[in-house]
Amino acid sequence: MMSPGRPAALASLFREDASLSESIQWLQSVYLKRLEGDEQASELEKLVLRILADGLLPEGMTVEKVDSTGLWVTTPEGRSVALTELSDGYRTVTGLVLDLVRQVFVENGGAIPTDGDDNRVAITQDGVVLIDEIDVHLHVSWQRRIGFWLKEHFPNIQFIVTTHSPFICQAVDPGGLVRLSPPWEEGPAAEIVEGETFNRVVNGSTDDALLTDLFGLDTTISDRANDTRARIAQLEARAVLDELDEAGLKELQRLRSFAPTSPTAVADVARRGNS
């Protein structure tokens, strides 16, 4: 286990597993002190488990306990599973949050400043946290809320996060959305995104965000789907002119089942074919 201090706080920049392995060992040491009757360790263990269990994990999974074998999670069916047996997303996010709590503990000489009530607790330590590609390994439903969760439970920490996910971007504050330019692009290396683009990314739909200059897509539909839609449009036009034969009608019906489109001309042709 790495000695506490500034170097330890940077370990996860170079070792992906550092935050989880080091932090679980730390929490296990707290658990052992609690067994020895240390009241401060008992309160610390309760606080850490309470934060981890407060809606951090998705799909009804809840951090349950720590013991000498590791950190345990309860499934929606009530089964206990070791965190190390779960997927990368669970391990990465739990390790991130647990590492944050541990670093706050070390920085404050064994204390964790908190605020909250019986329903929710937040750690009020200030600071700056760098997270690279937080969306990696996370399901989109988790990407959509992880940023808000971190801001709610660490309200005084500035999170500097890199991401390619529009869902992660939805949690940013005004002035906090920054586009990094690729090396081959002329102009500034970084640009704060404001105005209409900011509103579309933060308050719009996923399509709204992806079609902005921030993500650089012309369409959110695959090339194959675009080709299918173009073919449907051709067949619809022939249907309107009554130039669609039986083979064309069957093709239109088949393509429509793969690529839902407007029900107007397609539905009319399908009804005529079934009459």
Coordinates of C-alpha atoms in Angstrom, one line a residue:
M1 CA 0.0 0.0 0.0
M2 CA 1.4 3.4 -1.0
S3 CA 2.3 5.8 1.7
P4 CA -0.2 8.7 2.1
G5 CA 0.6 12.1 0.7
R6 CA 0.8 14.0 -2.6
P7 CA 2.4 11.1 -4.7
A8 CA -0.4 8.7 -3.5
A9 CA -3.0 11.2 -4.7
L10 CA -1.6 11.0 -8.2
A11 CA -1.1 7.2 -8.3
S12 CA -4.3 6.6 -10.3
L13 CA -3.0 8.7 -13.1
F14 CA -0.5 6.1 -13.9
R15 CA -2.0 2.9 -12.5
E16 CA -5.7 2.2 -13.4
D17 CA -6.1 -0.2 -10.5
A18 CA -4.5 2.1 -7.9
S19 CA -7.7 3.9 -6.8
L20 CA -9.6 0.6 -6.1
S21 CA -6.9 -1.6 -4.6
E22 CA -5.4 1.1 -2.4
S23 CA -8.7 2.4 -1.2
I24 CA -10.2 -1.0 -0.4
Q25 CA -7.1 -1.8 1.6
W26 CA -7.6 1.5 3.4
L27 CA -11.3 0.8 4.2
Q28 CA -10.3 -2.7 5.4
S29 CA -7.9 -1.1 7.9
V30 CA -10.8 1.1 9.1
Y31 CA -12.9 -2.0 9.4
L32 CA -10.3 -3.8 11.5
K33 CA -9.9 -0.8 13.8
R34 CA -13.6 -0.7 14.3
L35 CA -13.5 -4.4 15.4
E36 CA -10.8 -3.4 17.9
G37 CA -13.3 -0.9 19.4
D38 CA -12.2 2.3 17.8
E39 CA -15.3 4.5 17.9
Q40 CA -13.8 7.0 15.3
A41 CA -13.2 4.1 12.9
S42 CA -16.8 2.9 13.4
E43 CA -18.2 6.3 12.5
L44 CA -15.8 6.6 9.5
E45 CA -16.9 3.2 8.2
K46 CA -20.5 4.1 8.5
L47 CA -19.9 7.4 6.6
V48 CA -18.0 5.8 3.8
L49 CA -20.6 3.0 3.3
R50 CA -23.4 5.4 3.5
I51 CA -22.0 7.5 0.7
L52 CA -21.2 4.5 -1.5
A53 CA -24.7 3.2 -1.0
D54 CA -26.4 6.5 -1.8
G55 CA -27.5 5.8 -5.4
L56 CA -23.9 5.5 -6.8
L57 CA -24.4 2.1 -8.4
P58 CA -27.1 1.4 -11.1
E59 CA -29.6 -1.3 -11.7
G60 CA -30.5 -1.7 -8.0
M61 CA -27.0 -2.7 -6.9
T62 CA -26.0 -1.3 -3.5
V63 CA -22.7 -1.3 -1.6
E64 CA -23.4 -3.4 1.5
K65 CA -20.4 -3.8 3.7
V66 CA -16.6 -4.2 4.0
D67 CA -14.8 -7.0 5.7
S68 CA -11.4 -8.7 5.8
T69 CA -12.0 -10.2 2.3
G70 CA -13.0 -6.9 0.5
L71 CA -16.0 -4.7 -0.4
W72 CA -19.4 -6.3 -0.9
V73 CA -22.3 -5.3 -3.0
T74 CA -26.0 -6.5 -2.7
T75 CA -27.8 -7.4 -5.9
P76 CA -31.5 -6.6 -6.5
E77 CA -32.2 -10.3 -5.6
G78 CA -30.5 -9.8 -2.3
R79 CA -27.4 -11.8 -3.1
S80 CA -24.0 -10.5 -1.8
V81 CA -21.3 -10.2 -4.5
A82 CA -17.7 -9.1 -4.0
L83 CA -17.0 -5.9 -5.9
T84 CA -14.0 -7.5 -7.5
E85 CA -16.3 -9.9 -9.3
L86 CA -18.3 -7.2 -11.0
S87 CA -17.6 -5.5 -14.3
D88 CA -15.1 -2.8 -15.0
G89 CA -17.7 0.0 -14.7
Y90 CA -18.7 -1.0 -11.1
R91 CA -15.1 -1.4 -10.0
T92 CA -13.9 1.8 -11.7
V93 CA -16.6 4.1 -10.3
T94 CA -16.6 2.6 -6.8
G95 CA -12.8 2.9 -6.8
L96 CA -13.0 6.5 -7.9
V97 CA -15.4 7.6 -5.2
L98 CA -13.7 5.5 -2.5
D99 CA -10.3 7.0 -3.5
L100 CA -11.8 10.5 -3.3
V101 CA -13.1 9.9 0.3
R102 CA -9.7 8.4 1.3
Q103 CA -7.8 11.4 -0.1
V104 CA -10.1 13.8 1.8
F105 CA -9.4 11.7 5.0
V106 CA -5.7 11.9 4.5
E107 CA -5.7 15.6 3.6
N108 CA -7.6 16.5 6.8
G109 CA -5.5 14.5 9.1
G110 CA -8.1 11.8 9.8
A111 CA -11.3 13.8 9.5
I112 CA -13.9 14.2 6.7
P113 CA -15.9 17.4 6.6
T114 CA -19.6 16.7 5.8
D115 CA -22.9 18.3 5.5
G116 CA -26.4 16.8 5.1
D117 CA -29.3 15.2 6.9
D118 CA -30.8 11.7 7.5
N119 CA -31.6 11.4 3.8
R120 CA -28.3 12.5 2.2
V121 CA -24.8 13.4 3.1
A122 CA -22.2 15.4 1.1
I123 CA -18.5 15.8 1.6
T124 CA -17.7 19.5 1.7
Q125 CA -13.9 19.3 1.1
D126 CA -12.8 21.6 -1.7
G127 CA -10.2 20.7 -4.3
V128 CA -9.6 19.8 -7.9
V129 CA -10.0 16.3 -9.3
L130 CA -8.9 15.1 -12.8
I131 CA -10.8 12.2 -14.4
D132 CA -9.8 10.9 -17.8
E133 CA -12.6 9.3 -19.9
I134 CA -15.1 8.8 -17.1
D135 CA -17.6 7.3 -19.5
V136 CA -15.3 4.3 -20.3
H137 CA -17.0 1.0 -19.2
L138 CA -20.2 2.8 -18.2
H139 CA -23.7 2.0 -19.6
V140 CA -25.3 5.1 -21.1
S141 CA -27.9 5.3 -18.3
W142 CA -25.0 5.5 -15.8
Q143 CA -23.2 8.1 -17.9
R144 CA -26.3 10.2 -17.8
R145 CA -26.2 10.6 -14.0
I146 CA -22.7 10.0 -12.7
G147 CA -21.7 13.6 -13.2
F148 CA -24.7 14.9 -11.2
W149 CA -24.0 12.3 -8.5
L150 CA -20.4 13.5 -8.1
K151 CA -21.5 17.2 -7.9
E152 CA -24.2 16.4 -5.4
H153 CA -21.9 14.4 -3.0
F154 CA -18.8 16.5 -3.5
P155 CA -20.3 20.0 -4.1
N156 CA -17.0 22.0 -3.4
I157 CA -14.8 19.9 -5.7
Q158 CA -14.0 21.1 -9.2
F159 CA -14.1 18.0 -11.5
I160 CA -12.0 18.4 -14.7
V161 CA -13.2 15.5 -16.9
T162 CA -12.4 14.4 -20.4
T163 CA -15.1 12.5 -22.3
H164 CA -16.6 11.7 -25.7
S165 CA -20.0 11.1 -24.2
P166 CA -22.8 13.7 -24.6
F167 CA -24.4 12.3 -21.4
I168 CA -21.4 13.2 -19.3
C169 CA -21.5 16.7 -20.8
Q170 CA -25.1 17.2 -19.5
A171 CA -23.8 17.7 -16.0
V172 CA -21.5 20.6 -16.7
D173 CA -22.0 24.1 -15.3
P174 CA -21.9 27.3 -17.5
G175 CA -18.3 28.0 -18.5
G176 CA -17.3 24.5 -17.8
L177 CA -17.8 22.9 -21.3
V178 CA -14.5 23.0 -23.2
R179 CA -13.7 21.7 -26.6
L180 CA -10.1 20.5 -27.1
S181 CA -8.8 20.9 -30.6
P182 CA -7.0 18.0 -32.4
P183 CA -3.3 18.6 -33.1
W184 CA -3.9 19.1 -36.9
E185 CA -6.5 21.8 -36.4
E186 CA -5.5 25.4 -36.6
G187 CA -6.6 27.9 -33.9
P188 CA -6.7 27.8 -30.1
A189 CA -5.9 24.5 -28.4
A190 CA -9.0 24.8 -26.2
E191 CA -12.3 26.8 -26.5
I192 CA -15.0 27.3 -24.0
V193 CA -18.4 26.3 -25.5
E194 CA -21.1 28.8 -24.8
G195 CA -24.4 30.1 -26.2
E196 CA -26.7 27.9 -28.4
T197 CA -24.2 25.1 -28.6
F198 CA -23.9 24.9 -24.8
N199 CA -27.7 24.9 -24.5
R200 CA -28.1 22.1 -27.1
V201 CA -25.4 19.9 -25.4
V202 CA -26.5 20.5 -21.8
N203 CA -30.3 20.9 -22.2
G204 CA -31.1 19.2 -25.5
S205 CA -31.4 15.6 -26.6
T206 CA -28.5 13.3 -27.4
D207 CA -29.0 14.0 -31.1
D208 CA -29.0 17.7 -30.4
A209 CA -25.6 17.4 -28.7
L210 CA -24.0 15.0 -31.2
L211 CA -24.9 17.2 -34.2
T212 CA -23.1 20.3 -32.7
D213 CA -19.6 21.3 -33.6
L214 CA -18.5 19.9 -30.3
F215 CA -18.9 16.3 -31.5
G216 CA -18.6 17.0 -35.2
L217 CA -21.2 14.6 -36.5
D218 CA -23.3 15.3 -39.6
T219 CA -25.8 12.6 -38.7
T220 CA -26.5 10.2 -35.9
I221 CA -27.7 7.5 -38.3
S222 CA -25.3 4.9 -39.7
D223 CA -24.4 4.9 -43.4
R224 CA -26.3 1.7 -43.9
A225 CA -29.4 3.1 -42.3
N226 CA -29.1 6.2 -44.4
D227 CA -28.9 4.1 -47.5
T228 CA -32.0 2.2 -46.4
R229 CA -33.9 5.4 -45.9
A230 CA -32.9 6.7 -49.3
R231 CA -34.1 3.5 -50.9
I232 CA -37.4 3.8 -48.9
A233 CA -37.8 7.3 -50.2
Q234 CA -37.3 6.1 -53.8
L235 CA -39.9 3.4 -53.4
E236 CA -42.3 5.8 -51.7
A237 CA -42.0 8.2 -54.6
R238 CA -42.8 5.4 -57.1
A239 CA -45.7 4.4 -54.9
V240 CA -47.2 7.9 -55.0
L241 CA -47.0 7.7 -58.8
D242 CA -48.6 4.2 -58.9
E243 CA -45.4 2.9 -60.5
L244 CA -44.6 0.3 -57.8
D245 CA -45.0 -3.3 -58.8
E246 CA -45.5 -6.2 -56.4
A247 CA -41.8 -6.9 -56.0
G248 CA -41.2 -3.2 -55.1
L249 CA -44.1 -3.3 -52.6
K250 CA -42.5 -6.3 -50.9
E251 CA -39.2 -4.6 -50.8
L252 CA -40.7 -1.5 -49.3
Q253 CA -42.5 -3.4 -46.6
R254 CA -39.3 -5.3 -45.8
L255 CA -37.2 -2.2 -45.6
R256 CA -39.8 -0.4 -43.5
S257 CA -39.7 -3.1 -40.9
F258 CA -36.0 -2.4 -40.5
A259 CA -36.1 1.4 -40.6
P260 CA -39.3 3.0 -39.2
T261 CA -40.2 6.0 -41.2
S262 CA -43.2 8.3 -41.6
P263 CA -46.5 6.3 -41.8
T264 CA -47.9 8.3 -44.7
A265 CA -47.1 6.9 -48.1
V266 CA -45.7 3.7 -46.8
A267 CA -48.8 2.8 -44.8
D268 CA -51.0 3.7 -47.7
V269 CA -49.1 1.4 -50.1
A270 CA -49.1 -1.4 -47.5
R271 CA -52.9 -1.1 -47.1
R272 CA -53.4 -1.2 -50.8
G273 CA -51.2 -4.3 -51.1
N274 CA -53.2 -6.1 -48.4
S275 CA -56.7 -5.1 -49.8

